[in-house]
Short mmCIF file of C-alpha atoms and ligand atoms in Angstrom, two decimals:
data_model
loop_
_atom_site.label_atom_id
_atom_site.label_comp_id
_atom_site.label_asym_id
_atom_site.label_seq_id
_atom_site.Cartn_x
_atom_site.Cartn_y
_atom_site.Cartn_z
CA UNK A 86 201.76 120.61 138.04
CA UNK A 87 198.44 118.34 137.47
CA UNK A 88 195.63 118.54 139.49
CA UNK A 89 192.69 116.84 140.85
CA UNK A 90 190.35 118.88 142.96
CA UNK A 91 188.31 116.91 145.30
CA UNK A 92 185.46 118.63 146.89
CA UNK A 93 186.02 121.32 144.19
CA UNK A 94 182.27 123.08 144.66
CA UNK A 95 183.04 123.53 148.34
CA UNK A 96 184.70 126.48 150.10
CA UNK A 97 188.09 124.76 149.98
CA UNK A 98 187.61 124.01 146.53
CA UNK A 99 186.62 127.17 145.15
CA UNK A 100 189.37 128.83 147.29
CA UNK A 101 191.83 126.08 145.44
CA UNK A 102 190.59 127.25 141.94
CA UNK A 103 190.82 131.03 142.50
CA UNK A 104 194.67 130.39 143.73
CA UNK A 105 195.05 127.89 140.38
CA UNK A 106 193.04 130.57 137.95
CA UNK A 107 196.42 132.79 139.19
CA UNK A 108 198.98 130.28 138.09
CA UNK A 109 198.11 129.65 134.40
CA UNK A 110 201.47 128.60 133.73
CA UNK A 111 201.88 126.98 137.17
CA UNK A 112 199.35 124.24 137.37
CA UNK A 113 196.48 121.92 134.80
CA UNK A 114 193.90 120.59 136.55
CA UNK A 115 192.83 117.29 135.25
CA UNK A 116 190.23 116.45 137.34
CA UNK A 117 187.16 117.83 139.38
CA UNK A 118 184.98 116.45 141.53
CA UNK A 119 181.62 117.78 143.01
CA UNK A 120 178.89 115.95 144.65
CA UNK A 121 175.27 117.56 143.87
CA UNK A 122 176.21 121.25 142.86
CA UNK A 123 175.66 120.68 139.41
CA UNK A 124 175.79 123.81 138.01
CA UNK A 125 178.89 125.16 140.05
CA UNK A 126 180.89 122.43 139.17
CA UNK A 127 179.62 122.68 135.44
CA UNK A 128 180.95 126.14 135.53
CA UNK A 129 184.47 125.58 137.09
CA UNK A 130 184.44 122.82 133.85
CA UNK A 131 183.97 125.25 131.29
CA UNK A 132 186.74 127.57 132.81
CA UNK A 133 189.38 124.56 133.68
CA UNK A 134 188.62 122.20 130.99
CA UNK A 135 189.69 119.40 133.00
CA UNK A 136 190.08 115.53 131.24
CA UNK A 137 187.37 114.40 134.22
CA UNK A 138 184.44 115.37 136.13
CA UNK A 139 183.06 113.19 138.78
CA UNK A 140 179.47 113.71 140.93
CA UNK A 141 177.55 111.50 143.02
CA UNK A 142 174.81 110.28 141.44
CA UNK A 143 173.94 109.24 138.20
CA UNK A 144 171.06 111.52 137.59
CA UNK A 145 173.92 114.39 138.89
CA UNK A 146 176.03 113.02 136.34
CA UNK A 147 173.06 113.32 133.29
CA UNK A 148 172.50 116.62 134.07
CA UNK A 149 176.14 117.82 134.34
CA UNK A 150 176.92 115.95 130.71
CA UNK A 151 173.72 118.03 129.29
CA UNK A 152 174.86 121.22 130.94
CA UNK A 153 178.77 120.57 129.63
CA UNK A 154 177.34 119.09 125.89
CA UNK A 155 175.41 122.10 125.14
CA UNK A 156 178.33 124.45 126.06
CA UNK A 157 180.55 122.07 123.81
CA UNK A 158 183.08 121.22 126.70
CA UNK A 159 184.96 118.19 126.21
CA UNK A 160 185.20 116.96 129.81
CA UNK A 161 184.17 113.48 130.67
CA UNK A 162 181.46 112.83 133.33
CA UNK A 163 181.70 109.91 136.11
CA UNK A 164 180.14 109.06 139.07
CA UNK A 165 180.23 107.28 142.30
CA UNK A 166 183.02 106.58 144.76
CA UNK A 167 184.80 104.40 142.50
CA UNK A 168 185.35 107.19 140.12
CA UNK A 169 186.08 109.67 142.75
CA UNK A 170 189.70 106.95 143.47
CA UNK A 171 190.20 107.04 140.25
CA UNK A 172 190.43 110.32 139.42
CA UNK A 173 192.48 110.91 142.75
CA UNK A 174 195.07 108.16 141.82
CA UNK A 175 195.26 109.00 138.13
CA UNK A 176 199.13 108.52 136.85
CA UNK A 177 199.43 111.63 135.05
CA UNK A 178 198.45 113.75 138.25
CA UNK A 179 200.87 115.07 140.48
CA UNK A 180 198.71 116.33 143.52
CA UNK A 181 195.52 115.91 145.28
CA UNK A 182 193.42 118.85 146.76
CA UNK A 183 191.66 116.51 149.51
CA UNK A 184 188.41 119.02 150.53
CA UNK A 185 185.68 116.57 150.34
CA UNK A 186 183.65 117.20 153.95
CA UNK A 187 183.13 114.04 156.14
CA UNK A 188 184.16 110.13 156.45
CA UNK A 189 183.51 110.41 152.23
CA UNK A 190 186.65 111.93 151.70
CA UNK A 191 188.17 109.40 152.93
CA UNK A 192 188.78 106.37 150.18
CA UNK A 193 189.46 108.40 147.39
CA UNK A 194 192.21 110.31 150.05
CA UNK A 195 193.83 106.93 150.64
CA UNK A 196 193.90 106.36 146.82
CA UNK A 197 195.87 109.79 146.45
CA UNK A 198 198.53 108.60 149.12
CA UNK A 199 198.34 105.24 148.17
CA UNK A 200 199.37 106.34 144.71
CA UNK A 201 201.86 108.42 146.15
CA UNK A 202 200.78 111.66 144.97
CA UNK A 203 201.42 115.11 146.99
CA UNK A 204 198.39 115.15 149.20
CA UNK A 205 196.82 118.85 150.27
CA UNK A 206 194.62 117.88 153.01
CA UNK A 207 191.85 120.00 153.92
CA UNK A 208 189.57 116.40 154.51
CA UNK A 209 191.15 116.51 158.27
CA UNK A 210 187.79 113.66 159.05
CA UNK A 211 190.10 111.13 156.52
CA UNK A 212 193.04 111.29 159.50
CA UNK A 213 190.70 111.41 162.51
CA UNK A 214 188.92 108.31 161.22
CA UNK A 215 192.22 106.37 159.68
CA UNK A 216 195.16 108.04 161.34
CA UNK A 217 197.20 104.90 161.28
CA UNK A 218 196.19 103.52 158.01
CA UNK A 219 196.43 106.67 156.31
CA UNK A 220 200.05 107.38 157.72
CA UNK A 221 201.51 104.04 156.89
CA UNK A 222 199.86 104.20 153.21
CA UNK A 223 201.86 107.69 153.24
CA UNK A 224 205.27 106.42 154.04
CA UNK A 225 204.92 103.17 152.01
CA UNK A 226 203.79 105.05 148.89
CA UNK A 227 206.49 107.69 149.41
CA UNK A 228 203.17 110.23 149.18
CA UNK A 229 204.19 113.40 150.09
CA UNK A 230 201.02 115.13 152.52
CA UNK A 231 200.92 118.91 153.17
CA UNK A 232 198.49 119.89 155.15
CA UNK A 233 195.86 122.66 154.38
CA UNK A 234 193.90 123.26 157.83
CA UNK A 235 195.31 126.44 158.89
CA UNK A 236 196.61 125.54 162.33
CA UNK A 237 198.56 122.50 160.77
CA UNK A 238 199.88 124.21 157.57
CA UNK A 239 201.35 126.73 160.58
CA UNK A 240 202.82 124.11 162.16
CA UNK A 241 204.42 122.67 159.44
CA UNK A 242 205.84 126.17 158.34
CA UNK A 243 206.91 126.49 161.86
CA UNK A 244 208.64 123.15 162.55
CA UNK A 245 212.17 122.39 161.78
CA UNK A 246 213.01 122.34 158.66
CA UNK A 247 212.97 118.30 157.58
CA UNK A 248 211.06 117.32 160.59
CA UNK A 249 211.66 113.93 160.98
CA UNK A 250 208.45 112.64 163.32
CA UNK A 251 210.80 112.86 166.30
CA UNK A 252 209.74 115.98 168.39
CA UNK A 253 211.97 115.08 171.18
CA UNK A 254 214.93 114.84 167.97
CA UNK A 255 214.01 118.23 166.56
CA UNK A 256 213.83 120.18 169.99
CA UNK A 257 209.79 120.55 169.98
CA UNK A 258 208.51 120.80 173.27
CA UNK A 259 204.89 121.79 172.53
CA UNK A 260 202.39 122.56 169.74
CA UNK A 261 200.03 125.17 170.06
CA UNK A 262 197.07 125.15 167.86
CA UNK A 263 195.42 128.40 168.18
CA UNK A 264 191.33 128.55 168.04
CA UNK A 265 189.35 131.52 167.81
CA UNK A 266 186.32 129.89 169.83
CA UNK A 267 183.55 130.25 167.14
CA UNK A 268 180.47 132.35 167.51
CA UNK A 269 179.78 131.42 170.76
CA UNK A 270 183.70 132.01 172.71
CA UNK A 271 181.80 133.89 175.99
CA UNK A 272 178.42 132.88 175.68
CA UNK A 273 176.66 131.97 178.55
CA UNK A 274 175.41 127.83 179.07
CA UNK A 275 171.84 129.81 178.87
CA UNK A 276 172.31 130.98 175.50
CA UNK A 277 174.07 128.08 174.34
CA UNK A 278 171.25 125.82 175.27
CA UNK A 279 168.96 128.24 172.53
CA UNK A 280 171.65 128.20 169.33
CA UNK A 281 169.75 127.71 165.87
CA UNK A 282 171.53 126.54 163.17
CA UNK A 283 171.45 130.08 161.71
CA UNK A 284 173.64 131.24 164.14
CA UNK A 285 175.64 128.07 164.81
CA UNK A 286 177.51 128.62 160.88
CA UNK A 287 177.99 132.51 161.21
CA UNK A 288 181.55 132.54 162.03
CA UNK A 289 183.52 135.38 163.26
CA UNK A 290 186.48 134.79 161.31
CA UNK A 291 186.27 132.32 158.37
CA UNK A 292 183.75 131.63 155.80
CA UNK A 293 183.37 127.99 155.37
CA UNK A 294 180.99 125.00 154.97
CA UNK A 295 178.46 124.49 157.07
CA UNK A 296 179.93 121.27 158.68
CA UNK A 297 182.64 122.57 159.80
CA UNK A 298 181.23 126.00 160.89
CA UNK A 299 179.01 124.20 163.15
CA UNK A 300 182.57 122.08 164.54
CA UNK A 301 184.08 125.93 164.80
CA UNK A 302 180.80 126.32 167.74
CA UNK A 303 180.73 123.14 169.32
CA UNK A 304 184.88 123.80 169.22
CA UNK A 305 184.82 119.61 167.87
CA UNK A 306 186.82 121.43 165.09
CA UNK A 307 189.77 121.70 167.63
CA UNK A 308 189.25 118.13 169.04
CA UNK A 309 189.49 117.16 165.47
CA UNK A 310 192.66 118.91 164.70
CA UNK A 311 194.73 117.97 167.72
CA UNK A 312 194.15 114.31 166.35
CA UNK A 313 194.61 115.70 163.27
CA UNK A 314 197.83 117.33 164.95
CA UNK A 315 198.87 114.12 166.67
CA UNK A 316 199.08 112.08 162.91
CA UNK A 317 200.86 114.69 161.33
CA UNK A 318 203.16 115.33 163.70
CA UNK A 319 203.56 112.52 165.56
CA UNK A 320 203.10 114.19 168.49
CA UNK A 321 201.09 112.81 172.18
CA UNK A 322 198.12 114.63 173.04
CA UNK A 323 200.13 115.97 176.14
CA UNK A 324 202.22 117.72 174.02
CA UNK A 325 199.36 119.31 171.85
CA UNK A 326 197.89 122.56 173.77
CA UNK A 327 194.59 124.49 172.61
CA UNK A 328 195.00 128.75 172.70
CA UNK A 329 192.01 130.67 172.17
CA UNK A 330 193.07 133.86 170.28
CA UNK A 331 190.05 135.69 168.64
CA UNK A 332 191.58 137.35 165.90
CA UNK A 333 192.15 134.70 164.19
CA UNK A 334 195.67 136.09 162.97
CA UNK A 335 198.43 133.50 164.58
CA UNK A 336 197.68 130.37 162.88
CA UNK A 337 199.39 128.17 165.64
CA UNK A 338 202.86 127.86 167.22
CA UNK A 339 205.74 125.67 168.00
CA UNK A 340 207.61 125.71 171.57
CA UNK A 341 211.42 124.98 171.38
CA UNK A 342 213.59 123.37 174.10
CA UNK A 343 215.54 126.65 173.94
CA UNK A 344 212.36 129.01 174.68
CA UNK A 345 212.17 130.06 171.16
CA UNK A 346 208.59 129.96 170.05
CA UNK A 347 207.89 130.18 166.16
CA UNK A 348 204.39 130.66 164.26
CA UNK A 349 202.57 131.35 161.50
CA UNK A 350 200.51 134.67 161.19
CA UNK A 351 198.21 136.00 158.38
CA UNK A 352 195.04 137.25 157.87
CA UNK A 353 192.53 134.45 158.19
CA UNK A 354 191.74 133.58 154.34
CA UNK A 355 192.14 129.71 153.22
CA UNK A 356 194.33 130.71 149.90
CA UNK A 357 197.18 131.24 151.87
CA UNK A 358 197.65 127.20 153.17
CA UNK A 359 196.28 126.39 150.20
CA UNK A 360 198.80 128.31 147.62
CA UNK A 361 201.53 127.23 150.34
CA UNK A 362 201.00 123.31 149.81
CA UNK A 363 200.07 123.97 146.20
CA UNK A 364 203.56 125.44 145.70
CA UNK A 365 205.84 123.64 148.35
CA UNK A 366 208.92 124.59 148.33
CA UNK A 367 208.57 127.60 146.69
CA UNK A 368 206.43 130.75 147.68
CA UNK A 369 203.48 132.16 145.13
CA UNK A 370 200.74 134.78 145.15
CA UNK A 371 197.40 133.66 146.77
CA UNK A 372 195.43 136.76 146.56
CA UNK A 373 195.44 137.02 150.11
CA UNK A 374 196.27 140.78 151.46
CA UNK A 375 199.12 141.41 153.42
CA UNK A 376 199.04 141.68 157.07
CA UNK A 377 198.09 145.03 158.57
CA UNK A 378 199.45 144.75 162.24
CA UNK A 379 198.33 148.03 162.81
CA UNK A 380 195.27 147.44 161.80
CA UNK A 381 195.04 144.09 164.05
CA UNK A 382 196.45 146.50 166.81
CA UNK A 383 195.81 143.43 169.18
CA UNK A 384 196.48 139.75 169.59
CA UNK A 385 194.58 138.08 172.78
CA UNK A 386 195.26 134.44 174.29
CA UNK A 387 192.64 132.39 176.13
CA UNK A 388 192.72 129.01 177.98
CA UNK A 389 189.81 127.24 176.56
CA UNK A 390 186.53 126.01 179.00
CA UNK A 391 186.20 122.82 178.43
CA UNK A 392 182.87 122.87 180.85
CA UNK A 393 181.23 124.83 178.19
CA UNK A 394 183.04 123.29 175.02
CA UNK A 395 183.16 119.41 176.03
CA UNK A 396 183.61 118.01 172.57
CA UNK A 397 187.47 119.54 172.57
CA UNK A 398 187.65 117.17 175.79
CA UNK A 399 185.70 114.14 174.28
CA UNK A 400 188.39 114.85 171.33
CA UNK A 401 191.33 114.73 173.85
CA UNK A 402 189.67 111.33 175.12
CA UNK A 403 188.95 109.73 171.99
CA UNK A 404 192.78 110.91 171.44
CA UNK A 405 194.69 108.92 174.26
CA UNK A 406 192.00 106.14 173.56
CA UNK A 407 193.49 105.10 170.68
CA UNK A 408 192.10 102.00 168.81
CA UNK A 409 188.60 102.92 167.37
CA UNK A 410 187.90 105.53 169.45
CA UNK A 411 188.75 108.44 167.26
CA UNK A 412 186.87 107.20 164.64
CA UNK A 413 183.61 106.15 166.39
CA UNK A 414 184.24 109.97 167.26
CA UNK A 415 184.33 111.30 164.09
CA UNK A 416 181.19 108.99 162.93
CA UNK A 417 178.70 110.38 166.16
CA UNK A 418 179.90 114.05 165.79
CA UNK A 419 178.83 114.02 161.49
CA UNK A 420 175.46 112.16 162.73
CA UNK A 421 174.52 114.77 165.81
CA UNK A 422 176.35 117.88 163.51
CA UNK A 423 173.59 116.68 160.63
CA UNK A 424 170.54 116.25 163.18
CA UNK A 425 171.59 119.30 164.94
CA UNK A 426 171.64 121.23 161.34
CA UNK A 427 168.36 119.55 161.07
CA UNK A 428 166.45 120.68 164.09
CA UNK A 429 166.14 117.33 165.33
CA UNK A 430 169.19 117.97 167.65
CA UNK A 431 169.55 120.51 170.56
CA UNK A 432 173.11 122.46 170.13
CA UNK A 433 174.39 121.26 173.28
CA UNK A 434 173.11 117.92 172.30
CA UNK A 435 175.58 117.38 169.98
CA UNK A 436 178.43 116.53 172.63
CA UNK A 437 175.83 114.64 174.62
CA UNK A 438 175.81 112.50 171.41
CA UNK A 439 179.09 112.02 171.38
CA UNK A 440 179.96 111.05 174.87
CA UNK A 441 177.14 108.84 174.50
CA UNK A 442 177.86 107.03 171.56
CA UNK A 443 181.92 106.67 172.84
CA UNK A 444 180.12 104.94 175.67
CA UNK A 445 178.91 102.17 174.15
CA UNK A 446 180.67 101.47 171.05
CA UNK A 447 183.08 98.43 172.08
CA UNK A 448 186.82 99.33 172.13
CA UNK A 449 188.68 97.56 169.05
CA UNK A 450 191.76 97.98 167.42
CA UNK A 451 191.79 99.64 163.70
CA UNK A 452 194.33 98.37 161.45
CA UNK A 453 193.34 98.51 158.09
CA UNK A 454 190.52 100.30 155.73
CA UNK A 455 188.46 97.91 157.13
CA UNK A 456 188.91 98.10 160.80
CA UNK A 457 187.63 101.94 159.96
CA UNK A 458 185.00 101.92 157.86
CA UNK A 459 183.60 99.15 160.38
CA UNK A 460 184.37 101.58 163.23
CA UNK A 461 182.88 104.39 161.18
CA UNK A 462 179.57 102.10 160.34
CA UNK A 463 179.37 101.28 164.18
CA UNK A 464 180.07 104.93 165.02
CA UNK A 465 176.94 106.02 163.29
CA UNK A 466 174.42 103.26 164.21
CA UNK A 467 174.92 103.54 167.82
CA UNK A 468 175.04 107.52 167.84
CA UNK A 469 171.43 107.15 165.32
CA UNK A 470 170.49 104.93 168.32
CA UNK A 471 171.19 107.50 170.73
CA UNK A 472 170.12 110.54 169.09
CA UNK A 473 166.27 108.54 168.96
CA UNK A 474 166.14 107.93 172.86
CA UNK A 475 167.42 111.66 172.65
CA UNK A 476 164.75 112.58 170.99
CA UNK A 477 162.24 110.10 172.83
CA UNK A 478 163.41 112.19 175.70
CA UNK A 479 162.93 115.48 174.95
CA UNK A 480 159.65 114.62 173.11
P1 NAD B 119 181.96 122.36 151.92
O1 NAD B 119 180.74 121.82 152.54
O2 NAD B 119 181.98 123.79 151.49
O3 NAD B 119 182.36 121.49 150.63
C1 NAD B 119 182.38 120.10 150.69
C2 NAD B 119 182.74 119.48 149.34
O4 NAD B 119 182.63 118.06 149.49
C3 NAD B 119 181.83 119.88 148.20
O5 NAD B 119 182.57 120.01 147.02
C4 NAD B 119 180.88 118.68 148.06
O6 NAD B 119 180.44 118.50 146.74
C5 NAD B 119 181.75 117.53 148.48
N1 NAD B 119 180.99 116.43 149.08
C6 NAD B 119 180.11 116.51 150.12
N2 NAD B 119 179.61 115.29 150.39
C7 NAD B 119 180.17 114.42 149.53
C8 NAD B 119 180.05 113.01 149.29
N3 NAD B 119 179.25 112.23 150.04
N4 NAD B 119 180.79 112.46 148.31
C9 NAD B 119 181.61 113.22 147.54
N5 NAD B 119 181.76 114.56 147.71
C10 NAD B 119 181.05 115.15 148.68
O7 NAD B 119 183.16 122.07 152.93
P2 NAD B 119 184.53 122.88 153.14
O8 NAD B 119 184.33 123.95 154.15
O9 NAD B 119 185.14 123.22 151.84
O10 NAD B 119 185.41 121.77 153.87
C11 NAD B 119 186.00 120.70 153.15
C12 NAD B 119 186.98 119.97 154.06
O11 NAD B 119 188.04 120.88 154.39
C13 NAD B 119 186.37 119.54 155.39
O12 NAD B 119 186.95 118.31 155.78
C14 NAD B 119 186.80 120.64 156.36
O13 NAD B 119 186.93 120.17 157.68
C15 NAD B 119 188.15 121.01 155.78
N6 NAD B 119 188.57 122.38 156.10
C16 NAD B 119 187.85 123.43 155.65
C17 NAD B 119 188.24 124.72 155.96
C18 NAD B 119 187.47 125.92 155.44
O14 NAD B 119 187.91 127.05 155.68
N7 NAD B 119 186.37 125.75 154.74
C19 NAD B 119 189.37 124.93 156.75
C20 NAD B 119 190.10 123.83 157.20
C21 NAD B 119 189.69 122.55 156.86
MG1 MG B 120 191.52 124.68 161.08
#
């Protein structure tokens, strides 16, 4: 099978390599794309030898040619968004690792589906933004899209078999996307008004980038998966429930009519979605250890607080919204996630953001690329707006 890696120098990425590096015989990767880690991505050239590289800037792109002509590596160097749809539509590639962070992943995403290549989507910000666009570009291309996030690759190994989008159809009365509820699960509102950054991306369970570790606190990384959930799925945001369960060891669940309830357990290491989409049908090593129960010894359950986490509600509201909301959602939580990561942004800030910016972005419908990247660009000016009578505030 041919690869492209998008987001290759990320966590996802480099997860998605190590499970390829296994495979030899399994997979070629043709294509990898980084953003300004030149030197990691210049190494993961020189082991893959892929046909294409692709970074962000030009200057990026000078210094990874140097890097690549002095070790005598063949790979060709691009740059820009352009290149980054190219590579992910290419017609000798089979699949797609989507792990670019943030509304960037996006258009090259939609190239991959619209090219009707198996999609692995980690970039769970492409469906939150373009749920409807992105789904319809699926089905038309005949793109087949497994997903990566843990919780949904779960659900997907826990639905029935040829799921057809019809919950009511397959028997599904509920899905339950577990959480572990970050750093910060029973921390008081005192101590959550004082978070750094520091402390904001050590999660308990995963290692990941610092995006999304910061989601993982604010528990917006749930928000965004239920919508995430909700595309995939095709499944109403009644019928998507939040567990908290610490260990980190059930992935998420799926209620039956008949009581049964099937999930996904593991330990919590990203190579196991990953080699499961990368391999679909079929089962292959990811590295990952087996499960030691007995070691686990115990597996809590939680309802979340919502008083204390209100992004997973501004998620649920954006949600049943429809339209633009979502994305104007998406848009506010990358601006207050960056100012917060920044210092310019108090951690419980973040969802005053948000709720904010939902406020007074205008409802509108989204029904092509357009429609959301204008949502997306309205999204950010009005939470940038926000954030600096925030800021005017507290000053
Ligand atoms: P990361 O920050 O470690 O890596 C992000 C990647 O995106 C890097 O390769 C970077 O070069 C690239 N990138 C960043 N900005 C870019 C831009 N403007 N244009 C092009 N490329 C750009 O992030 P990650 O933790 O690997 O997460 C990647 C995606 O996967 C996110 O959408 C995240 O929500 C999702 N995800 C991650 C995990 C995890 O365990 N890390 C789990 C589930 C889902
Ligand atoms: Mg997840």
């Amino acid at each position: 099978m041919k690869l492209t890696i998008l987001g290759a120098t990320g966590s996802i990425g480099v997860s998605t390599l190590d499970v390829v590096a296994r495979h030899p015989d399994r997979f070629e990767v043709v294509a990898l794309t980084g953003h300004s880690q030149v030197e990691v991505l210049a190494a993961q050239c020189r082991q893959f030898r892929p046909v294409w590289a692709v970074v962000g800037s030009a200057e990026a792109a000078q210094r990874l040619a140097g890097l690549l002509g002095k070790a005598g590596s063949r790979t060709e160097v691009l740059y820009g968004a352009d290149a980054l749809a190219q590579v992910a539509s290419l017609p000798e590639v089979d699949a797609v690792m989507a792990a670019i962070v943030g509304a960037a992943g996006l258009p090259p995403t939609l190239a991959a589906a619209r090219a009707g290549k198996r999609v692995l989507l980690a970039n769970k910000e492409a469906l939150v933004m373009a749920g409807a666009v992105f789904m319809a570009e699926v089905r038309r291309a005949g793109a087949l899209l497994l997903p990566i996030d843990s919780e949904h690759n779960a659900v997907f190994q826990s639905m029935p078999c040829n799921y057809s989008g019809d919950m009511t159809r397959g028997g599904v009365r509920r899905i339950l996307l577990t959480a572990s509820g970050g750093p910060f699960r029973t921390a008081s509102p005192e101590l959550l008004a004082r978070v750094t950054p520091e402390q904001a991306v050590a999660h308990p369970n995963w290692v990941m980038g610092r995006k999304i570790s910061v989601d993982s606190a604010t528990m917006m990384n749930k928000g965004l998966e239920v919508i995430e959930a909700h595309w995939l799925f095709n499944a109403p945001a009644d019928r998507i429930d939040v567990v908290i369960h610490p260990q980190s060891v059930i992935h998420s669940l799926v209620d039956y009519e008949d009581g049964s309830v099937l999930a996904q357990l593991g330990n919590p290491d990203m190579r196991t979605p990953i080699a499961h989409a990368l391999a679909w049908p079929e089962r292959i090593d990811s590295g990952v250890s087996p499960l030691d129960l007995f070691a686990v010894g115990q597996l809590n359950f939680e309802r979340p607080d919502l008083a204390r986490f209100p992004c997973l509600d501004l998620a649920y509201r954006a949600l049943r919204a429809q339209g633009n909301a979502a994305a104007v959602l998406n848009a506010a939580n990358e601006v207050a996630v960056t100012a917060f990561l920044e210092r310019r942004l108090t951690f419980l800030g973040i969802a005053d953001v948000i709720a904010a910016t939902l406020d007074v972005v205008a409802a509108a419908p989204v029904d092509d690329l357009a429609a959301v990247l204008e949502a997306d660009r309205q999204g950010r000016a009005a939470a940038l707006d926000v954030l600096a009578r925030h800021a005017a505030r507290s000053a």
